[in-house]
Amino acid sequence: MIKVDNLVKYYDTFQALKNVSFTVNKGEILGFLGPNGAGKTTCMKILTGYMPPTSGSASINGMDIRDDSLTVRQILGYLPESTPLYTDMMVGEFLAYVAAIREIPDGDVKARITEVAKTCDLKAFINKSIGQLSKGQRQRVGLAQAMIHRPQYLVLDEPTSGLDPNQIIEIRELIRELGKDRTIILSTHNLPEVRATCNKMLIIHEGKIVLHGSPEELEEQHRQAPRVIVKIASGNGELKKTDVRKKLDQSTAFTRVVEKDDEGNGVFSFEIEGQKGEGDLRRVMFQYVVAQNWVLLEMRQQEMNIENIFRQLTK
Amino acid sequence: MTKILAIAKREFRSYFNSPIAYIAITVFLVITGVLFFVQGKFFEQNEASLRVLFQWVPVLFLAYIPAISMRLLSEEKRSGTIELLVTMPVTDWQIIWGKYLAGLAFLAVSLVMTLHFPLIVIANGSPDIGPIIGGYVGLFLIGALYLAVGLMSSTWTRNQINAFIISLMICGFFYFVGDFLAGPPPQGRSRLLYLLLVNFKAVFEYTSFKYHFHNIERGVIDTRNLVYFGTVVAFCLVVSAQSLAARKWRG
């Protein structure tokens, strides 16, 4: 279990973390979300022992990250932001170096390198110089070094940045697989990624946690009045946008009407909000348009997904 | 210990992955060769001596050692690998020792590559072996001393050139300060510096690198010299470890 209690971090006078507290249980994958400069990386740097918090505490597996720093670092795997690596080394040589510092017995080193090379798909360039690798390949080397000692805890700062879509899917699968019996914290800008890999998420904004829960829970909590985007055209004869607007405003079924950009040729776009708990807004909308003798060219339901929650909370 | 060796081994190997090491060692061998054969008047006197070498290599080291030591930590800082290194289960001290050992190994290799000079001397006559060994030990010690200064400078900056200049200046100051104060007050700009420093003449004389090296050059190594070398090296390594840990103080 990772337990973070009231972390505060100041860089000179700038407060990067404001009383951040959360816990991550075994088997959980926590997705750390937030705009750039929100404090994600700071929090990870503190957890991995790179720098201490100004105040507050954190423990991993019951051990304080400052008092038992060395032990904590033994059971932790860390992929720092932007994956710093020794560019003058070969991939295999680098992994052997990490294995030596991690005190993996000499006899096991080869097998471990083969193991992580397989999980991170490094075989093709294991004898290449790290300086010659692409960003995605480097990222995989970074992940491999974080896993070589089979840590129970993984802290990954933007693990999928720089990967191509196929690799992203592979790495997500890998993280999900690893997460079954481990504890993982990962940060990302990629919102669908949180849904795809994480079972807990945490949104941090200006150093404060603004949201914490499972993605499904959060979407449920933030469910709001239903909303649709529609494109309406005239059934026959002339039709003006202002008239459509007036009609829509008069209807009690719709609580809010927002005009959107039109595509021209007498096709008008609106975003329409219905009443909460009044059944499916799409059904109401369709019947209304028919009753007005208009034509409905397009209708799209707006869902309150993680993207919207994120934008709302971090604006 | 295995961790220290792992760090040292990686660092030592990476010397040979960069052209700087080859350039530095080539320049070093060319200059020592010139010193030995030309400055030492090897061909004219038909007599071989290592005096010139022992006299000038410490000066040559003022630039050579900082070139070896400049990358030790500043490169890790520049590339960000320092974050990888310090979040692995190693202490700051293990990192410092690993880096220092790598530098010492490179220094030792450099000295081994000059061993043809004493071999020529021995082949040309029957010199005292004692002073030769003493001279080499002296060169190694003074190199180790500069290296500790260089490592310390390297922990202060992420720019290798800055690390080079800082260690060159520190080593240069402590090398020349003894001679500078031994003479009469100079005219011109350095006069003020002289008058300022001369108040602490005894201190500077004692801390001068050259003062301690002179004994060793003659093939004499006494405990006072060793204590001096040990103290300065220990001081620099402590400062280096503290400087590495400084990321923990901020905030």
XYZ file of C-alpha atoms in Angstrom:
566
model
C 0.000 0.000 0.000
C 1.135 3.501 -0.777
C -0.038 6.072 1.704
C 0.443 9.777 1.165
C -0.398 12.069 4.007
C -0.646 15.844 3.773
C 2.257 16.381 1.427
C 3.340 19.966 0.997
C 6.147 21.037 -1.296
C 7.528 24.491 -1.822
C 10.025 25.448 -4.542
C 11.310 28.642 -2.978
C 8.078 30.579 -2.612
C 6.071 28.604 -5.159
C 3.852 26.004 -3.565
C 3.812 22.974 -5.857
C 1.830 20.665 -3.562
C -0.885 21.742 -1.176
C -1.763 19.127 1.427
C -1.992 16.173 -0.895
C -3.288 12.954 0.681
C -4.322 9.679 -0.918
C -3.785 5.947 -0.674
C -3.236 3.277 -3.282
C -3.971 -0.333 -2.373
C -2.358 -3.481 -3.631
C -3.665 -4.449 -7.039
C -4.677 -0.903 -7.807
C -3.448 1.184 -10.688
C -3.772 4.852 -9.911
C -3.902 7.261 -12.811
C -2.490 10.655 -11.978
C -4.049 13.352 -14.106
C -3.522 17.040 -14.253
C -2.422 19.851 -16.530
C 1.286 20.555 -16.939
C 2.773 21.977 -13.769
C -0.053 20.707 -11.581
C 2.300 18.806 -9.271
C 2.201 15.257 -10.662
C 5.915 14.954 -11.226
C 6.738 16.666 -7.938
C 4.612 14.141 -6.100
C 6.315 11.253 -7.886
C 9.769 12.645 -7.192
C 8.935 12.768 -3.517
C 7.538 9.223 -3.465
C 10.629 7.813 -5.144
C 12.997 9.535 -2.730
C 14.499 11.971 -5.232
C 13.629 14.902 -3.016
C 11.884 15.312 0.311
C 8.579 17.061 0.906
C 8.552 20.383 2.727
C 6.124 18.827 5.171
C 3.843 15.839 5.403
C 4.781 12.203 5.017
C 4.392 9.219 2.761
C 4.904 5.520 3.267
C 5.234 2.593 0.930
C 4.529 -0.878 2.241
C 4.368 0.632 5.726
C 7.852 2.116 5.488
C 8.397 5.841 5.658
C 9.933 7.186 2.456
C 12.460 9.247 4.388
C 13.328 7.078 7.389
C 13.568 3.877 5.350
C 14.555 5.503 2.089
C 16.973 2.774 1.017
C 14.518 -0.090 1.631
C 11.743 1.813 -0.084
C 13.946 2.370 -3.108
C 14.648 -1.383 -3.208
C 11.006 -2.351 -3.583
C 10.183 0.457 -5.966
C 10.620 0.751 -9.704
C 10.671 4.255 -11.158
C 10.421 5.626 -14.635
C 11.312 9.330 -14.406
C 9.705 11.899 -16.651
C 11.209 12.077 -20.159
C 13.144 8.845 -19.489
C 16.743 9.887 -18.812
C 19.156 7.132 -19.913
C 22.895 6.749 -20.447
C 23.002 7.335 -24.176
C 26.543 6.021 -24.566
C 25.645 2.539 -23.320
C 24.185 -0.462 -25.109
C 20.705 -1.469 -24.002
C 21.873 -4.820 -22.608
C 24.878 -3.264 -20.920
C 22.665 -0.626 -19.291
C 20.220 -3.221 -17.976
C 23.130 -5.251 -16.586
C 24.348 -2.109 -14.810
C 20.943 -1.496 -13.236
C 20.797 -5.172 -12.253
C 24.199 -4.858 -10.541
C 23.151 -1.784 -8.555
C 19.885 -3.545 -7.700
C 22.013 -6.423 -6.384
C 20.424 -9.075 -8.547
C 22.645 -12.183 -8.151
C 25.130 -12.579 -11.037
C 23.615 -15.906 -12.028
C 20.160 -14.408 -12.498
C 21.096 -11.257 -14.377
C 20.975 -12.814 -17.841
C 17.587 -14.409 -17.247
C 16.178 -11.146 -15.862
C 17.394 -9.160 -18.843
C 15.815 -11.730 -21.162
C 12.636 -11.498 -19.114
C 12.281 -7.701 -19.290
C 13.470 -7.666 -22.889
C 10.571 -9.941 -23.677
C 7.922 -8.026 -21.718
C 9.077 -4.669 -23.064
C 9.853 -5.956 -26.556
C 13.514 -4.932 -26.610
C 14.977 -7.989 -28.287
C 15.472 -6.318 -31.643
C 17.757 -3.616 -30.264
C 19.266 -5.130 -27.132
C 22.772 -4.706 -28.624
C 22.202 -1.219 -29.935
C 23.493 1.958 -28.376
C 20.770 3.774 -26.413
C 21.715 7.005 -28.187
C 20.562 5.538 -31.487
C 17.111 4.482 -30.304
C 13.836 6.150 -31.178
C 11.791 7.809 -28.450
C 9.439 4.845 -28.203
C 12.314 2.399 -27.941
C 13.921 4.454 -25.210
C 10.659 4.566 -23.360
C 10.558 0.782 -23.383
C 14.141 0.609 -22.118
C 13.078 2.957 -19.313
C 10.217 0.673 -18.428
C 12.510 -2.360 -18.540
C 14.961 -0.825 -16.060
C 12.072 -0.009 -13.732
C 10.949 -3.664 -13.722
C 14.189 -5.602 -13.748
C 14.130 -6.238 -9.995
C 10.456 -7.316 -10.098
C 9.343 -4.515 -7.800
C 6.031 -4.659 -5.983
C 5.598 -0.934 -6.485
C 5.925 0.977 -9.710
C 5.900 4.717 -10.207
C 5.735 5.612 -13.888
C 5.858 9.225 -15.013
C 4.125 9.335 -18.393
C 4.892 5.770 -19.440
C 3.253 5.962 -22.862
C 4.537 9.324 -24.053
C 6.363 9.009 -27.348
C 4.977 5.593 -28.213
C 3.059 4.830 -31.366
C -0.576 3.680 -31.072
C 0.307 -0.027 -31.273
C 2.948 0.291 -28.595
C 0.601 2.318 -26.423
C -1.883 -0.530 -26.479
C 0.852 -3.039 -25.691
C 2.210 -0.998 -22.803
C -1.289 -0.473 -21.421
C -1.881 -4.211 -21.516
C 1.447 -4.754 -19.821
C 0.621 -2.251 -17.078
C -2.789 -3.824 -16.533
C -1.175 -7.237 -16.310
C 1.470 -6.008 -13.872
C -1.157 -4.201 -11.847
C -2.969 -7.383 -10.921
C -0.650 -8.163 -8.022
C 1.303 -4.941 -7.729
C 0.675 -1.341 -6.850
C 1.178 1.145 -9.639
C 1.008 4.905 -9.915
C 1.206 6.372 -13.378
C 0.825 9.881 -14.636
C -0.523 10.787 -18.013
C -1.978 13.519 -20.167
C -3.847 10.964 -22.142
C -7.358 10.789 -20.737
C -8.618 7.665 -22.529
C -5.573 5.952 -21.088
C -6.905 6.357 -17.578
C -10.113 4.644 -18.570
C -8.213 1.913 -20.356
C -5.657 1.082 -17.679
C -6.476 2.528 -14.307
C -8.968 1.460 -11.690
C -8.472 4.599 -9.642
C -7.874 8.100 -10.763
C -6.823 11.315 -9.213
C -6.973 14.743 -10.737
C -4.560 17.273 -9.377
C -4.758 20.946 -10.196
C -2.491 23.720 -8.942
C -1.070 21.385 -6.323
C -4.427 20.318 -4.932
C -6.358 17.135 -5.410
C -9.625 18.113 -7.019
C -10.943 14.622 -7.622
C -10.233 11.084 -6.458
C -12.103 7.880 -7.260
C -12.610 5.217 -9.888
C -13.277 6.465 -13.429
C -16.748 4.895 -13.478
C -17.716 6.360 -10.114
C -16.596 9.783 -11.184
C -18.502 9.725 -14.406
C -21.567 8.653 -12.485
C -21.130 11.408 -9.890
C -20.685 14.070 -12.492
C -23.625 13.004 -14.603
C -25.561 16.130 -15.342
C -28.618 17.131 -17.239
C -28.711 15.321 -20.606
C -27.457 17.232 -23.591
C -27.722 16.726 -27.337
C -26.275 18.468 -30.329
C -28.733 18.673 -33.212
C -28.789 19.887 -36.788
C -32.174 21.043 -37.934
C -33.383 22.042 -41.395
C -36.657 23.186 -42.788
C -39.200 20.554 -43.858
C -40.591 22.727 -46.647
C -40.337 26.408 -47.326
C -38.260 29.115 -45.706
C -37.025 28.792 -42.133
C -34.994 31.289 -40.148
C -32.638 30.380 -37.332
C -34.165 32.984 -35.051
C -37.581 31.331 -35.481
C -36.212 27.902 -34.611
C -34.473 29.402 -31.636
C -37.636 31.100 -30.449
C -39.632 27.877 -30.692
C -37.003 25.884 -28.827
C -36.790 28.528 -26.098
C -40.529 28.394 -25.618
C -40.609 24.644 -25.077
C -40.529 23.573 -21.425
C -38.793 20.301 -22.306
C -35.551 22.127 -22.983
C -33.874 24.037 -20.199
C -31.117 25.623 -22.215
C -30.486 26.256 -25.884
C -27.103 27.274 -27.264
C -26.572 28.193 -30.901
C -23.687 26.433 -32.610
C -21.911 27.184 -35.872
C -24.101 26.433 -38.856
C -22.951 24.481 -41.864
C -24.954 26.747 -44.205
C -27.675 25.924 -46.703
C -30.367 26.371 -44.098
C -28.989 23.763 -41.692
C -28.955 25.100 -38.139
C -26.973 23.669 -35.218
C -27.915 23.869 -31.550
C -26.756 22.386 -28.321
C -29.774 21.607 -26.211
C -29.993 20.662 -22.587
C -32.970 18.689 -21.311
C -34.367 18.265 -17.842
C -32.623 15.955 -15.443
C -34.331 12.572 -14.993
C -36.882 13.135 -17.760
C -36.034 10.040 -19.753
C -34.094 10.001 -22.970
C -33.719 13.500 -24.335
C -33.159 12.151 -27.839
C -36.681 10.726 -27.954
C -38.192 14.021 -26.784
C -36.112 15.948 -29.258
C -37.055 13.767 -32.200
C -40.743 13.992 -31.507
C -40.540 17.743 -31.050
C -38.800 18.264 -34.389
C -41.384 16.109 -36.138
C -44.234 18.023 -34.489
C -42.752 21.300 -35.775
C -42.548 19.847 -39.256
C -38.798 20.318 -39.357
C -36.216 17.821 -40.485
C -33.631 16.382 -38.121
C -30.389 15.916 -40.044
C -28.179 14.914 -37.172
C -28.368 14.296 -33.449
C -25.538 13.440 -31.073
C -25.693 12.801 -27.365
C -23.152 14.656 -25.219
C -21.828 12.482 -22.414
C -20.105 13.679 -19.298
C -16.916 11.679 -19.723
C -13.541 11.997 -18.087
C -12.430 14.559 -20.644
C -15.255 16.873 -19.755
C -14.801 16.350 -16.033
C -11.112 17.060 -16.427
C -11.692 20.240 -18.398
C -14.324 21.447 -16.021
C -12.141 20.926 -12.949
C -8.876 22.262 -14.280
C -10.027 25.309 -16.211
C 30.965 -2.320 -2.249
C 29.487 -4.111 -5.270
C 27.382 -1.044 -5.904
C 30.408 1.252 -5.750
C 32.220 -1.002 -8.195
C 29.219 -1.132 -10.506
C 29.112 2.664 -10.623
C 32.889 2.919 -11.039
C 32.924 0.329 -13.822
C 30.179 2.076 -15.754
C 31.867 5.429 -15.402
C 35.279 4.074 -16.380
C 33.874 2.410 -19.488
C 32.042 5.536 -20.520
C 35.404 7.353 -20.634
C 36.265 5.229 -23.613
C 32.917 5.814 -25.266
C 33.681 9.494 -25.679
C 36.389 11.071 -27.809
C 37.457 13.406 -24.999
C 39.303 10.653 -23.175
C 41.293 9.687 -26.267
C 42.088 13.284 -27.102
C 43.146 14.049 -23.524
C 45.352 10.996 -23.220
C 46.976 11.627 -26.605
C 47.743 15.244 -25.763
C 49.042 14.132 -22.382
C 51.437 11.590 -23.937
C 52.644 14.010 -26.599
C 53.407 16.706 -24.030
C 55.114 14.332 -21.622
C 57.141 13.013 -24.569
C 58.228 16.527 -25.495
C 59.098 17.248 -21.867
C 61.158 14.103 -21.557
C 63.041 14.192 -24.838
C 63.328 17.899 -25.620
C 63.073 19.768 -22.353
C 65.036 17.035 -20.587
C 67.736 17.354 -23.291
C 67.729 13.597 -23.697
C 69.648 13.576 -26.973
C 72.166 16.323 -26.189
C 73.251 15.174 -22.797
C 73.122 11.554 -23.736
C 71.762 11.062 -20.295
C 68.265 10.280 -19.230
C 66.511 11.801 -16.289
C 62.968 11.899 -15.032
C 63.471 15.177 -13.158
C 61.824 17.294 -15.827
C 58.886 14.938 -15.936
C 58.324 14.974 -12.198
C 58.691 18.731 -12.202
C 56.240 19.484 -15.000
C 53.597 16.753 -14.916
C 51.958 18.300 -11.824
C 51.545 21.494 -13.869
C 50.247 19.522 -16.822
C 47.819 17.784 -14.461
C 46.289 21.193 -13.640
C 44.522 20.968 -16.987
C 44.576 17.223 -17.583
C 42.855 16.096 -14.378
C 39.977 18.615 -14.579
C 39.402 17.337 -18.132
C 39.045 13.826 -16.702
C 36.893 14.820 -13.753
C 34.620 17.427 -15.311
C 31.999 14.990 -16.572
C 31.780 12.786 -13.481
C 28.606 14.327 -12.031
C 27.790 17.273 -14.233
C 27.000 14.930 -17.115
C 24.519 12.999 -14.951
C 22.932 16.285 -13.971
C 22.755 17.560 -17.521
C 21.224 14.410 -18.970
C 18.897 13.841 -16.020
C 20.259 10.352 -15.314
C 21.091 11.614 -11.823
C 17.417 11.085 -11.026
C 17.653 7.482 -12.129
C 20.837 6.975 -10.123
C 19.773 8.502 -6.810
C 16.370 6.800 -6.835
C 18.055 3.424 -7.023
C 19.045 1.893 -3.687
C 22.454 3.547 -3.439
C 23.683 6.058 -0.912
C 25.172 9.392 -1.926
C 28.481 8.157 -0.586
C 28.439 5.089 -2.798
C 27.875 7.326 -5.802
C 30.760 9.635 -4.845
C 33.141 6.750 -4.211
C 32.158 5.014 -7.419
C 32.834 8.162 -9.411
C 36.108 8.866 -7.617
C 37.369 5.318 -8.174
C 36.599 5.582 -11.876
C 38.639 8.788 -12.040
C 41.510 7.191 -10.116
C 41.501 4.229 -12.485
C 41.755 6.551 -15.451
C 44.575 8.440 -13.735
C 46.389 5.162 -13.096
C 46.007 4.144 -16.737
C 47.421 7.506 -17.819
C 50.469 7.058 -15.589
C 51.004 3.477 -16.708
C 51.142 4.742 -20.274
C 54.161 6.913 -19.373
C 56.146 4.007 -17.960
C 58.307 3.836 -21.067
C 60.123 6.936 -19.790
C 61.549 5.290 -16.668
C 62.260 2.173 -18.728
C 64.386 4.280 -21.097
C 66.148 5.832 -18.125
C 66.874 2.445 -16.631
C 68.090 1.103 -19.954
C 70.492 4.026 -20.282
C 72.136 3.794 -16.934
C 71.679 2.565 -13.449
C 69.558 5.170 -11.671
C 68.233 4.917 -8.149
C 64.926 3.090 -8.341
C 63.700 4.625 -5.093
C 63.198 8.205 -6.313
C 61.537 6.923 -9.487
C 58.965 4.969 -7.529
C 58.615 7.887 -5.120
C 58.096 10.263 -8.022
C 55.391 8.108 -9.529
C 53.633 7.705 -6.195
C 53.843 11.485 -5.869
C 52.318 12.008 -9.299
C 49.529 9.615 -8.466
C 48.839 11.360 -5.157
C 48.803 14.831 -6.644
C 46.587 13.550 -9.448
C 44.269 12.010 -6.865
C 44.191 15.332 -5.067
C 43.225 17.323 -8.169
C 40.714 14.642 -8.998
C 38.963 15.107 -5.667
C 38.801 18.848 -6.338
C 37.528 18.139 -9.847
C 34.845 15.746 -8.619
C 33.708 18.364 -6.116
C 33.467 21.003 -8.847
C 31.555 18.560 -10.999
C 28.848 18.234 -8.371
C 28.280 21.984 -8.450
C 27.241 22.420 -12.040
C 25.503 20.685 -14.900
C 27.932 22.219 -17.350
C 31.171 20.281 -17.907
C 33.090 23.344 -19.047
C 32.190 25.182 -15.844
C 33.311 22.175 -13.827
C 36.596 22.195 -15.754
C 37.239 25.883 -15.184
C 36.337 25.797 -11.486
C 38.644 22.865 -10.738
C 41.434 24.332 -12.867
C 41.212 27.571 -10.885
C 41.132 25.921 -7.469
C 44.005 23.567 -8.257
C 45.983 26.343 -9.953
C 45.582 28.626 -6.966
C 46.771 26.058 -4.472
C 49.592 25.010 -6.741
C 51.069 28.437 -7.302
C 50.156 30.269 -4.098
C 53.233 29.007 -2.234
C 55.703 30.278 -4.854
C 53.760 33.482 -5.243
C 54.062 34.341 -1.558
C 57.646 33.138 -1.224
C 58.929 35.866 -3.545
C 58.975 39.653 -2.982
C 55.750 41.640 -3.431
C 55.106 42.050 -7.184
C 54.294 45.339 -8.881
C 51.001 45.943 -10.634
C 47.628 44.391 -10.226
C 48.591 41.246 -8.344
C 50.242 43.341 -5.621
C 46.988 43.799 -3.781
C 46.311 40.072 -3.869
C 49.806 39.445 -2.577
C 49.391 41.852 0.330
C 46.063 40.299 1.149
C 47.290 36.733 1.095
C 50.669 37.310 2.672
C 49.019 37.743 6.060
C 48.198 34.072 5.921
C 51.525 33.086 4.452
C 52.047 30.201 6.810
C 48.612 28.792 6.120
C 48.983 29.052 2.358
C 52.463 27.658 2.410
C 51.230 24.660 4.240
C 48.143 24.210 2.059
C 50.087 24.727 -1.163
C 50.054 21.581 -3.289
C 53.578 22.236 -4.503
C 55.031 22.421 -1.035
C 53.907 18.891 -0.339
C 54.776 17.578 -3.718
C 58.380 18.758 -3.503
C 59.129 16.311 -0.740
C 57.634 13.451 -2.649
C 59.413 14.402 -5.851
C 62.691 13.807 -4.096
C 61.453 10.330 -3.351
C 60.657 11.161 0.222
C 57.166 10.522 1.486
C 56.551 11.324 5.087
C 53.430 10.990 7.170
C 52.794 14.747 7.175
C 52.410 14.699 3.387
C 50.103 11.722 3.534
C 47.980 13.334 6.232
C 47.761 16.457 4.082
C 46.681 14.536 0.975
C 44.226 12.471 2.970
C 42.707 15.540 4.579
C 42.214 17.470 1.356
C 40.777 14.446 -0.475
C 38.430 13.657 2.405
C 37.317 17.289 2.577
C 36.523 17.386 -1.145
C 34.647 14.090 -1.065
C 32.580 15.192 1.934
C 31.685 18.425 0.149
C 30.819 16.412 -2.981
C 28.501 14.089 -1.074
C 26.885 17.050 0.643
C 26.436 18.832 -2.648
C 24.778 15.742 -4.100
C 22.477 15.643 -1.092
C 21.708 19.350 -1.447
C 18.612 18.541 -3.515
C 17.198 17.290 -0.223
C 17.650 20.566 1.620
C 15.810 22.834 -0.713
C 12.247 23.283 0.347
